Coordinates of N, CA and C and ligand atoms in Angstrom, one line a residue:
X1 N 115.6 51.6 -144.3 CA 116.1 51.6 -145.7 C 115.5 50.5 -146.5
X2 N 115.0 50.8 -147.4 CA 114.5 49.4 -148.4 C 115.4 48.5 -148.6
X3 N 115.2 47.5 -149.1 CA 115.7 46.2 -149.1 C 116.4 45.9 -150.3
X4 N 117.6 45.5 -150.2 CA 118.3 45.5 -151.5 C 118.2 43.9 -152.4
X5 N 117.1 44.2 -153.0 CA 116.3 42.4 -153.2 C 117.4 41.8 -154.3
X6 N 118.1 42.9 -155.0 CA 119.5 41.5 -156.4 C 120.0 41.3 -155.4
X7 N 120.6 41.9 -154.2 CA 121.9 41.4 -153.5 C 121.3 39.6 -153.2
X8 N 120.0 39.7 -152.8 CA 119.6 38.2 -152.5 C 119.5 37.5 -153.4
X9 N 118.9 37.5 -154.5 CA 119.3 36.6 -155.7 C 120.4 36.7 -156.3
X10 N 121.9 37.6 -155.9 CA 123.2 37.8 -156.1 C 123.7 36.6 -155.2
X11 N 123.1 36.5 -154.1 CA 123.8 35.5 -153.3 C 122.9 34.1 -153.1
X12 N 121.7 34.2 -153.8 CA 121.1 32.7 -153.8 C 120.6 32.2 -152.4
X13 N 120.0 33.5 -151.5 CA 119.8 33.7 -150.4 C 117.9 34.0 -150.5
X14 N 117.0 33.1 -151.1 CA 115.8 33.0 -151.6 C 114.9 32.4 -150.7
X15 N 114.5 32.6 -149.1 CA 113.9 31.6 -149.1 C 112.3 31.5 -149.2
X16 N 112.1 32.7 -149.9 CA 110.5 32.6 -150.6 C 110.4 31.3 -151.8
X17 N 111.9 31.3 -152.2 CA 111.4 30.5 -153.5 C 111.1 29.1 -153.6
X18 N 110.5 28.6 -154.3 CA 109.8 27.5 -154.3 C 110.3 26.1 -155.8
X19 N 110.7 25.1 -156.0 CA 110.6 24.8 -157.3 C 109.3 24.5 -157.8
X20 N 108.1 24.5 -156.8 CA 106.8 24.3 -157.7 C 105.8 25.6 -157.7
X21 N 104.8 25.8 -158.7 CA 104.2 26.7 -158.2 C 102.9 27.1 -157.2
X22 N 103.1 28.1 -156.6 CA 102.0 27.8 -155.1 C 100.9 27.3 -155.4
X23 N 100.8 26.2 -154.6 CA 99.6 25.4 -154.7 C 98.0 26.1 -154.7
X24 N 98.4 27.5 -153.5 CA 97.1 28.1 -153.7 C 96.2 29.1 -154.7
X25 N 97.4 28.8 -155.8 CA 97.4 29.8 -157.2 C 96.9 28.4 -157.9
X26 N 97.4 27.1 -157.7 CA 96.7 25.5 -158.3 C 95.4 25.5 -158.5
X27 N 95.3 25.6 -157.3 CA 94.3 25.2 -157.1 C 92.6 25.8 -157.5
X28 N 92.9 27.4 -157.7 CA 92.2 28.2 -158.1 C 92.5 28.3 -159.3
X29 N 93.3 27.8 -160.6 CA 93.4 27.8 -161.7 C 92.3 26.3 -162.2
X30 N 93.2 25.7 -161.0 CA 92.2 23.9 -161.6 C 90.5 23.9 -161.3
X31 N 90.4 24.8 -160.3 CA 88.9 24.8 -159.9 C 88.0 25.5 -160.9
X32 N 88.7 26.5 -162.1 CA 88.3 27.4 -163.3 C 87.9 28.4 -162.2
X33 N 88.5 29.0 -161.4 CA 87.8 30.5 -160.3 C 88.0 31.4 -160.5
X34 N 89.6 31.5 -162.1 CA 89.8 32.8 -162.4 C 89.5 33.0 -163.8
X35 N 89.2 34.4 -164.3 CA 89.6 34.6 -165.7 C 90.5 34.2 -166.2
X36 N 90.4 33.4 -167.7 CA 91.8 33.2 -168.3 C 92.1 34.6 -169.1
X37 N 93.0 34.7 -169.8 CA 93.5 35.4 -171.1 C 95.0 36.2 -170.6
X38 N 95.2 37.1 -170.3 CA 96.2 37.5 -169.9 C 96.2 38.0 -168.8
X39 N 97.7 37.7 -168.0 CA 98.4 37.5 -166.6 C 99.6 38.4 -166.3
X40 N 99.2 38.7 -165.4 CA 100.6 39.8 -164.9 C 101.1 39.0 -163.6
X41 N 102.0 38.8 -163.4 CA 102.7 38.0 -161.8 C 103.7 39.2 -161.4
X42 N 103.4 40.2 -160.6 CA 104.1 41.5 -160.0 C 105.3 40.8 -158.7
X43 N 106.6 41.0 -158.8 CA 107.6 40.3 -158.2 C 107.8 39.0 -158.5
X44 N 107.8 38.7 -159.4 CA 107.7 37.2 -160.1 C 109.0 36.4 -159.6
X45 N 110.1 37.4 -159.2 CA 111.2 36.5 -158.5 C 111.9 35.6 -159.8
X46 N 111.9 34.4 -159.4 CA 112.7 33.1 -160.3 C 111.4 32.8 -161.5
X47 N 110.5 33.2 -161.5 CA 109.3 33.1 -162.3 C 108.5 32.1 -162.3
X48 N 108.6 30.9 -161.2 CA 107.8 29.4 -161.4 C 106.6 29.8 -161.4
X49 N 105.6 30.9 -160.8 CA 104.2 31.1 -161.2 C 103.9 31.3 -162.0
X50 N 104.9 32.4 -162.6 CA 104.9 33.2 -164.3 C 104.5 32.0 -165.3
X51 N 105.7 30.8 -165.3 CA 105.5 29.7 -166.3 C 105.2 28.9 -166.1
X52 N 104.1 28.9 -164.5 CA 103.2 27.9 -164.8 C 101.1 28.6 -165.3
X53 N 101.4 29.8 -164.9 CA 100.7 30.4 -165.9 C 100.2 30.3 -167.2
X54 N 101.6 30.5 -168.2 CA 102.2 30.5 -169.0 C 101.5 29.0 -169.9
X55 N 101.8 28.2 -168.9 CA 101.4 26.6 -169.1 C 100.2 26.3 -169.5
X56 N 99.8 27.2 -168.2 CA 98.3 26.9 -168.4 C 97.3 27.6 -169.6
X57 N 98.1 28.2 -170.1 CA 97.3 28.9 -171.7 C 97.2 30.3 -171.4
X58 N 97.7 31.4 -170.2 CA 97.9 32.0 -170.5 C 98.8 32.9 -171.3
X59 N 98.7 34.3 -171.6 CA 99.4 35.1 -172.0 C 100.3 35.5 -171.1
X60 N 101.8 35.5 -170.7 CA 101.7 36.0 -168.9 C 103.0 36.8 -169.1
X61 N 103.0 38.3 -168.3 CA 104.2 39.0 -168.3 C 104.4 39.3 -166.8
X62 N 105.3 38.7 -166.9 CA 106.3 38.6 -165.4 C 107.4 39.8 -165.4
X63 N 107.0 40.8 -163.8 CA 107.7 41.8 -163.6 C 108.7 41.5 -162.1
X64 N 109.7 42.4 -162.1 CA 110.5 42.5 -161.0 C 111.4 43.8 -160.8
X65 N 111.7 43.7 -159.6 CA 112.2 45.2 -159.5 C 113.9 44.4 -159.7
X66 N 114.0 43.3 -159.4 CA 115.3 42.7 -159.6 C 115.9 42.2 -160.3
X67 N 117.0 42.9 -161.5 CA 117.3 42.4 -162.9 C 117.7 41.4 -162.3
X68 N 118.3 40.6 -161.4 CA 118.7 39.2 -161.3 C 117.6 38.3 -161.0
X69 N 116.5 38.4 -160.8 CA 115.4 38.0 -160.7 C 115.0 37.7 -162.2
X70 N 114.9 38.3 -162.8 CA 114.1 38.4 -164.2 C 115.6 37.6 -164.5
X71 N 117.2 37.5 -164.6 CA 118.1 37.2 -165.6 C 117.8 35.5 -164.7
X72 N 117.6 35.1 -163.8 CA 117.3 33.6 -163.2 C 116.1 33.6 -163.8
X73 N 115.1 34.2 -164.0 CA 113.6 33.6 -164.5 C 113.9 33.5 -166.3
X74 N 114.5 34.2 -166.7 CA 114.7 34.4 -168.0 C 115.5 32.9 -168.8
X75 N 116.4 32.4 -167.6 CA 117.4 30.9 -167.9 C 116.6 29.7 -167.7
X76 N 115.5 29.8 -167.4 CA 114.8 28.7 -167.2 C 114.6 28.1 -167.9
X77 N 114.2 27.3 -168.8 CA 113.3 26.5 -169.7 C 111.9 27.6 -169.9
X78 N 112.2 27.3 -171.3 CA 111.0 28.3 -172.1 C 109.5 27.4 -171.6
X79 N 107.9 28.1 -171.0 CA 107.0 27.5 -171.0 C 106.2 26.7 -172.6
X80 N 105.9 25.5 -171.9 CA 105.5 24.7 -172.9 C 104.4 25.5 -173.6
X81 N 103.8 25.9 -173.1 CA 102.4 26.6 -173.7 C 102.3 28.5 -173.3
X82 N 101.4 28.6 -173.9 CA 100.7 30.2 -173.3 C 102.3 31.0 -173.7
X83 N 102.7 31.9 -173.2 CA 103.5 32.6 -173.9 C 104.0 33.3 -172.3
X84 N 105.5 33.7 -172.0 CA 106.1 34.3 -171.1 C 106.9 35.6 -171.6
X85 N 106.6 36.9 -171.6 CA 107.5 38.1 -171.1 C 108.1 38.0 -169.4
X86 N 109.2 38.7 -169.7 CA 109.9 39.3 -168.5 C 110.2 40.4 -168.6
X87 N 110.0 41.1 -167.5 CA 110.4 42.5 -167.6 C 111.0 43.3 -166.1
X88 N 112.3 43.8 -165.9 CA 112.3 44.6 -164.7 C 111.7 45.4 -165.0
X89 N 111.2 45.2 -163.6 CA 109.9 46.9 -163.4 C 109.6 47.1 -162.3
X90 N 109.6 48.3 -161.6 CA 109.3 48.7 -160.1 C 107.6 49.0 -160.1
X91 N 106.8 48.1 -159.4 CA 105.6 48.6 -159.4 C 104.7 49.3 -159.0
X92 N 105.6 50.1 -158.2 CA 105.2 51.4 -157.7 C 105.5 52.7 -158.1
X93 N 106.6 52.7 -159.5 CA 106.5 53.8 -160.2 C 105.6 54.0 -161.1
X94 N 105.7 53.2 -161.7 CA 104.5 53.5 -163.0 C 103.4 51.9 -163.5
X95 N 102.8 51.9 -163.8 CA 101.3 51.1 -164.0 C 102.3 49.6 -165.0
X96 N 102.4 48.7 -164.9 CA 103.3 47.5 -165.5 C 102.4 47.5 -167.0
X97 N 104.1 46.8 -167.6 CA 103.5 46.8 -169.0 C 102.8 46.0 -169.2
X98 N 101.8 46.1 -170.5 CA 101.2 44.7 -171.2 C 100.3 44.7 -171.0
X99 N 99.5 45.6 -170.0 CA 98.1 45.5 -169.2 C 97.2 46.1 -170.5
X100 N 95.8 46.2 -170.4 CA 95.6 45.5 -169.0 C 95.2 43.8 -169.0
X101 N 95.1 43.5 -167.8 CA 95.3 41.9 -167.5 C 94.0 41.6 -167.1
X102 N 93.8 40.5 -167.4 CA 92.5 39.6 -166.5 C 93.1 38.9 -165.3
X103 N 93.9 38.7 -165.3 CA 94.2 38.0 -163.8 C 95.8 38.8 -163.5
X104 N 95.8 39.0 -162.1 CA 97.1 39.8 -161.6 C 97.3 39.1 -160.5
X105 N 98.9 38.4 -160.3 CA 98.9 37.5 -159.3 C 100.0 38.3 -158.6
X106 N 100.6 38.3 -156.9 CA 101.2 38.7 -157.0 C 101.5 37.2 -155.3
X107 N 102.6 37.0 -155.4 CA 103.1 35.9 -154.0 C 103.7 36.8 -153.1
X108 N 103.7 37.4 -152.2 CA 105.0 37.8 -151.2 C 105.4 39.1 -151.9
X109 N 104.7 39.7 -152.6 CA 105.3 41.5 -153.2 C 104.9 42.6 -152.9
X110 N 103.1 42.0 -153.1 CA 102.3 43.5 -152.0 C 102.8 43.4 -150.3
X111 N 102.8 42.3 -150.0 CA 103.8 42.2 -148.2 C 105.0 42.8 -147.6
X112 N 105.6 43.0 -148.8 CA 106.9 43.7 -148.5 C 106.6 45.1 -148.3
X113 N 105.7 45.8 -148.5 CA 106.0 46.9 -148.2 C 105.6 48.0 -147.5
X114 N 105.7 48.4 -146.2 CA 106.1 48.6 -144.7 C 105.3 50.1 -144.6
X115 N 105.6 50.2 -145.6 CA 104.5 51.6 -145.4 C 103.4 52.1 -146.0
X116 N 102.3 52.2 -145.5 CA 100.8 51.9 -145.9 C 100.5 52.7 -147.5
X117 N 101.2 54.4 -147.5 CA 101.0 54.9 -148.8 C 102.1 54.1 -150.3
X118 N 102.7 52.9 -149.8 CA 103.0 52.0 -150.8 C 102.4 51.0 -150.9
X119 N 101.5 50.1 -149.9 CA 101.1 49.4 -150.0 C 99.8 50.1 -151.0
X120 N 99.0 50.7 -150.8 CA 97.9 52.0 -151.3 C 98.3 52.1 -152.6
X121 N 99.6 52.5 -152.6 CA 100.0 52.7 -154.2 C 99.9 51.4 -155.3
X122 N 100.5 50.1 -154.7 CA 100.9 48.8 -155.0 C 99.3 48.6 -155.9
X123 N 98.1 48.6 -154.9 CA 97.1 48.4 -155.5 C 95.9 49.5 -156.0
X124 N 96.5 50.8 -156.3 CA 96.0 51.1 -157.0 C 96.2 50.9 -158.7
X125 N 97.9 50.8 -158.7 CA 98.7 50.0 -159.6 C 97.6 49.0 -160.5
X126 N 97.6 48.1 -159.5 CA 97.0 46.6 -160.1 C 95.1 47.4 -160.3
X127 N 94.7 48.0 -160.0 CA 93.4 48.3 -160.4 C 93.6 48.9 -161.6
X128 N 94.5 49.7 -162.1 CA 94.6 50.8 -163.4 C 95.2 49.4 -164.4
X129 N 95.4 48.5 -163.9 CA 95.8 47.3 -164.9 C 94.9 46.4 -164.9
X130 N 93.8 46.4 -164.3 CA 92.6 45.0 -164.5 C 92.0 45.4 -165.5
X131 N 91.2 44.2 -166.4 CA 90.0 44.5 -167.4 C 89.4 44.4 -166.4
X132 N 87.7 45.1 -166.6 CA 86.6 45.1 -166.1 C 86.3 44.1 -165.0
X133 N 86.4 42.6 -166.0 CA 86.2 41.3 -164.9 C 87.5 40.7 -164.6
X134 N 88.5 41.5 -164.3 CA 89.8 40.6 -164.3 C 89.5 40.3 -162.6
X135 N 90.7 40.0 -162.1 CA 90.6 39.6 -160.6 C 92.0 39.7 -160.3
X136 N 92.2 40.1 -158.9 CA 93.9 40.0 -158.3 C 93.7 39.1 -157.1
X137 N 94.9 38.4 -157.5 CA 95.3 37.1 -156.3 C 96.5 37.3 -155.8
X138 N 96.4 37.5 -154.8 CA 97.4 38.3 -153.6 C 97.6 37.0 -152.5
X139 N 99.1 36.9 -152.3 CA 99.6 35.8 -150.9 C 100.2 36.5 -150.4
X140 N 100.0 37.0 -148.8 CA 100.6 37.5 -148.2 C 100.1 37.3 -146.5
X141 N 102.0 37.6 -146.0 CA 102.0 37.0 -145.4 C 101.4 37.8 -144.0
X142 N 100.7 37.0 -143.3 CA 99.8 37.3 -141.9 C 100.0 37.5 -140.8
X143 N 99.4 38.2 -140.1 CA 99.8 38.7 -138.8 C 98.8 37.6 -138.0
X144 N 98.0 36.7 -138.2 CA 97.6 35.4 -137.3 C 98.8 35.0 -137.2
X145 N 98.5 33.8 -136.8 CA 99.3 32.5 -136.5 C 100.7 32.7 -135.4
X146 N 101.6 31.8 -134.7 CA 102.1 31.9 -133.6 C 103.3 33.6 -134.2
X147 N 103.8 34.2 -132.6 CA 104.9 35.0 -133.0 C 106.1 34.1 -133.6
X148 N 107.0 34.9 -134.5 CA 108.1 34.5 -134.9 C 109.1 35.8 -135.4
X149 N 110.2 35.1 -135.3 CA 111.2 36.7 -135.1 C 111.9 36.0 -136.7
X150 N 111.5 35.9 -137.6 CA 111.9 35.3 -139.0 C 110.8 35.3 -139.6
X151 N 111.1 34.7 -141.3 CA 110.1 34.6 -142.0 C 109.4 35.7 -142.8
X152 N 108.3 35.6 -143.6 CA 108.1 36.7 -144.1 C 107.2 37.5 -143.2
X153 N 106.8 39.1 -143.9 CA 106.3 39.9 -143.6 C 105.0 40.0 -142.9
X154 N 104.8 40.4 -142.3 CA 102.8 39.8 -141.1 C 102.0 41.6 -141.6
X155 N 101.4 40.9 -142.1 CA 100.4 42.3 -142.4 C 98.7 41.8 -141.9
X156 N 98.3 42.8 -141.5 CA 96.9 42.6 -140.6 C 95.5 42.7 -141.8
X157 N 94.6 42.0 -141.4 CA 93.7 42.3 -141.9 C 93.1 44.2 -142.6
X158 N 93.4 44.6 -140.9 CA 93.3 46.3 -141.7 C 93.9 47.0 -142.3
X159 N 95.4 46.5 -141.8 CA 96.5 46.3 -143.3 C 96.2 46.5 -144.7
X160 N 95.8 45.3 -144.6 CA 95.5 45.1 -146.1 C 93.8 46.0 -146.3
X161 N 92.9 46.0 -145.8 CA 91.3 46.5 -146.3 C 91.9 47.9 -146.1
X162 N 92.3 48.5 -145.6 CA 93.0 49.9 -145.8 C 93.9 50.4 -147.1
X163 N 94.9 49.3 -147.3 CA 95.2 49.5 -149.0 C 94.2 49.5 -150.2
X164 N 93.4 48.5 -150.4 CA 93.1 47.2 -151.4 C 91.2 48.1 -151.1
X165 N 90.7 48.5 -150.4 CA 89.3 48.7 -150.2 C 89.3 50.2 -150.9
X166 N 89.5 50.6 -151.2 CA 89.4 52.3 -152.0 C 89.6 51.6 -153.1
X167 N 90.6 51.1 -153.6 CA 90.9 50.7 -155.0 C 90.1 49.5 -155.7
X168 N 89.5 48.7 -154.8 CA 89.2 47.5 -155.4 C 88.4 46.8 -154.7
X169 N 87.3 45.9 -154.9 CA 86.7 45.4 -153.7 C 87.2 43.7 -153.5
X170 N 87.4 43.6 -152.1 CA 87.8 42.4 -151.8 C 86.8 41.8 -151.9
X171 N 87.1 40.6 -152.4 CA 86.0 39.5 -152.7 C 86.4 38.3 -151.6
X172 N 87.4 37.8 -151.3 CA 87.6 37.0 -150.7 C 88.9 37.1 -149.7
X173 N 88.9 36.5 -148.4 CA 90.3 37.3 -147.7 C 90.5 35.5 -146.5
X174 N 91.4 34.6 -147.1 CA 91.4 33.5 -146.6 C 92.8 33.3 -145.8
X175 N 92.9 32.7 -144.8 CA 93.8 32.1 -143.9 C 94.3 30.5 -144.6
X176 N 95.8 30.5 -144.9 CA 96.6 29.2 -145.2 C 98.1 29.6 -144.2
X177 N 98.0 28.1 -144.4 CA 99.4 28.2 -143.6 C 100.5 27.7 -144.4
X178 N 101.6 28.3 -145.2 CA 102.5 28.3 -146.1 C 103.0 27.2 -146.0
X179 N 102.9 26.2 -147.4 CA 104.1 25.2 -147.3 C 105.4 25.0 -147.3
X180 N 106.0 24.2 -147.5 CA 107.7 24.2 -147.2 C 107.7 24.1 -146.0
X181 N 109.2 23.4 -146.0 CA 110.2 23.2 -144.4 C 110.2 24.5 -143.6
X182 N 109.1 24.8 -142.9 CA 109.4 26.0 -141.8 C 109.4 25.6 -140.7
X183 N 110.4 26.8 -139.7 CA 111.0 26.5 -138.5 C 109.2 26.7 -137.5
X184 N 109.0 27.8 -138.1 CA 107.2 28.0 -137.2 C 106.0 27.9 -138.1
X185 N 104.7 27.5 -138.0 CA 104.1 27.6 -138.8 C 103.5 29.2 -139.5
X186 N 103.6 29.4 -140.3 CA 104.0 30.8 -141.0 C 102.4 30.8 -141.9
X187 N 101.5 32.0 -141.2 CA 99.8 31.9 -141.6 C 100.1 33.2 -142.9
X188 N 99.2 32.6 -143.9 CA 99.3 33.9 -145.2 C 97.9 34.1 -145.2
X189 N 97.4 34.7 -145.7 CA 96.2 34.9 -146.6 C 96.2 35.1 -148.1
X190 N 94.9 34.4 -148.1 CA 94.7 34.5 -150.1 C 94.0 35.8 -150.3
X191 N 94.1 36.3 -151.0 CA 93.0 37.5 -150.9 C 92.6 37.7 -152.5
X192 N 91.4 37.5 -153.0 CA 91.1 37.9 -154.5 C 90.2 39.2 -154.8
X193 N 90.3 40.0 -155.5 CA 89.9 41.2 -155.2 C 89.6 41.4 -156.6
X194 N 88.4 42.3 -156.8 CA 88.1 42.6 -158.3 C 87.9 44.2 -158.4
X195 N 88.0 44.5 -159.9 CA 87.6 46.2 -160.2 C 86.6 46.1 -159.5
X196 N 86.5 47.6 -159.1 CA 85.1 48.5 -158.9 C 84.0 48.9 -160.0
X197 N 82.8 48.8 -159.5 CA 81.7 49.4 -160.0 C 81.5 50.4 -159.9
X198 N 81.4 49.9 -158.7 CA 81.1 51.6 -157.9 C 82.1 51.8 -156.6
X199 N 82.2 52.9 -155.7 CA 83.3 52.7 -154.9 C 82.6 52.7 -153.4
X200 N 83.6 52.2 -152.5 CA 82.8 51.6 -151.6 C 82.0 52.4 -150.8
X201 N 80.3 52.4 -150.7 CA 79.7 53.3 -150.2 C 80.2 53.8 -148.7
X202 N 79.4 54.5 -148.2 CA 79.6 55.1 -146.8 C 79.7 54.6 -145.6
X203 N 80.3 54.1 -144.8 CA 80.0 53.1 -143.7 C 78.7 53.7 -142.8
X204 N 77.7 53.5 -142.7 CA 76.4 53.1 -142.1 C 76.1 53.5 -141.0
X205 N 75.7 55.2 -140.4 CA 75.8 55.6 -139.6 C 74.7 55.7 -138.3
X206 N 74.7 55.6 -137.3 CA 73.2 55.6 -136.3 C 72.5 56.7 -136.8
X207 N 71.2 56.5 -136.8 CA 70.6 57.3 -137.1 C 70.0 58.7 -135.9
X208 N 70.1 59.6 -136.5 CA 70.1 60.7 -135.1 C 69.0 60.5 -134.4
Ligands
LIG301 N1 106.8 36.0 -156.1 C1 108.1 35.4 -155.9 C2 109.1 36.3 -155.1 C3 108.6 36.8 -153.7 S1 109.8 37.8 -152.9 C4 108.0 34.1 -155.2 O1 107.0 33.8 -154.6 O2 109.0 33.3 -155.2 C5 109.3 39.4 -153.3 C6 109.7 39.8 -154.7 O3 109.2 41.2 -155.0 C7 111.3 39.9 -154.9 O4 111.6 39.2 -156.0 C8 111.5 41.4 -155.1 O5 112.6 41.6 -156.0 C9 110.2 41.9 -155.7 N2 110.0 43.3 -155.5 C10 110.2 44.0 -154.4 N3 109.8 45.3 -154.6 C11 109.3 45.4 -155.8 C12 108.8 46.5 -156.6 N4 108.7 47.7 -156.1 N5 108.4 46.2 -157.9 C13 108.5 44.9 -158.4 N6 109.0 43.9 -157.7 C14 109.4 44.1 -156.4

């Protein structure tokens, strides 16, 4: 059965959430590696990426399937700069508003979901919402690093190039190990992915 995500921000039972925003979204904003202009954060949760987005001069509209998600991101302190929407929105029904985007971030939202024709859907989603040169930066959580019977979601390399490779070509697919107080060390991947040109040719057969 799907996961009933207000019940957890009903009970303040978060422990994805963070009070800063992920360093590995930092650090690819401070290095200039993404497009600026406007920003989509899909599962935005409490919104700290949305408004530090936001901060950083973009345009950013922050989505959630969980109106208590958006009514906590919504009470925050308005971002000093760049401009913030919120909006509940399930991103597997229909393509998110405001698009399309140059940059689409999403932390822990494409991971959640367990079954490959959603994950497939998730980012076809985010392709029908990129400009031409936009880019998607995906954290999610990995099937490296030690077993653990907690924590977030482990999705495998083919996992993911099985969703994300028809829709969009992976540009980059990196190993971090999540910060915060964790009981095991907990391996994610960065993954940045851009529109298609063309789609991905034919895998390279022996020749008869
Ligand atoms: N990005 C946030 C939250 C991660 S938890 C952070 O890093 O803190 C995953 C989030 O995805 C939850 O807030 C959940 O409500 C949201 N979510 C789950 N399914 C969704 C869907 N179909 N559409 C939009 N958001 C969804």
């Amino acid at each position: 059965m799907a996961r009933n995500w207000n019940e957890s921000y009903a009970a303040g039972e978060l422990p994805w959430d963070r009070p800063y925003p992920a360093p590995q979204l930092v650090e690819l904003v401070e290095a200039g590696a993404l497009p600026r202009g406007r920003a989509l954060d899909i599962g935005c949760g409490t919104g700290t990426n949305a408004r530090y987005l936001a901060e950083q001069g973009y345009e950013v509209v922050g989505i959630d399937l969980a109106p208590l998600a958006i009514e906590q991101a919504a009470a925050k302190p308005k971002p000093s700069g760049g401009s913030l929407a919120l909006q509940e929105w399930d991103v597997l029904e229909a393509d998110p508003p405001g698009g399309p985007f140059d940059l689409i971030f999403d932390r822990g939202c494409f991971h959640v979901f367990d079954d490959p024709a959603d994950r497939a859907r998730f980012a076809e989603r985010v392709a029908a919402s990129l400009k031409p040169g936009g880019r998607w930066v995906s954290l999610i959580g990995s099937t490296e690093g030690p077993a653990r019977d907690h924590g977030p979601p482990r999705r495998s390399l083919r996992d993911i190039a099985a969703a994300v490779e028809p829709a969009l070509a992976i540009e980059s697919l990196a190993t971090f190990l999540l910060e915060g107080d964790l009981p095991t060390p907990t391996a994610f991947w960065r993954m940045i992915a851009a529109p298609r040109a063309t789609p991905a040719q034919p895998s390279t057969q022996p020749s008869a």
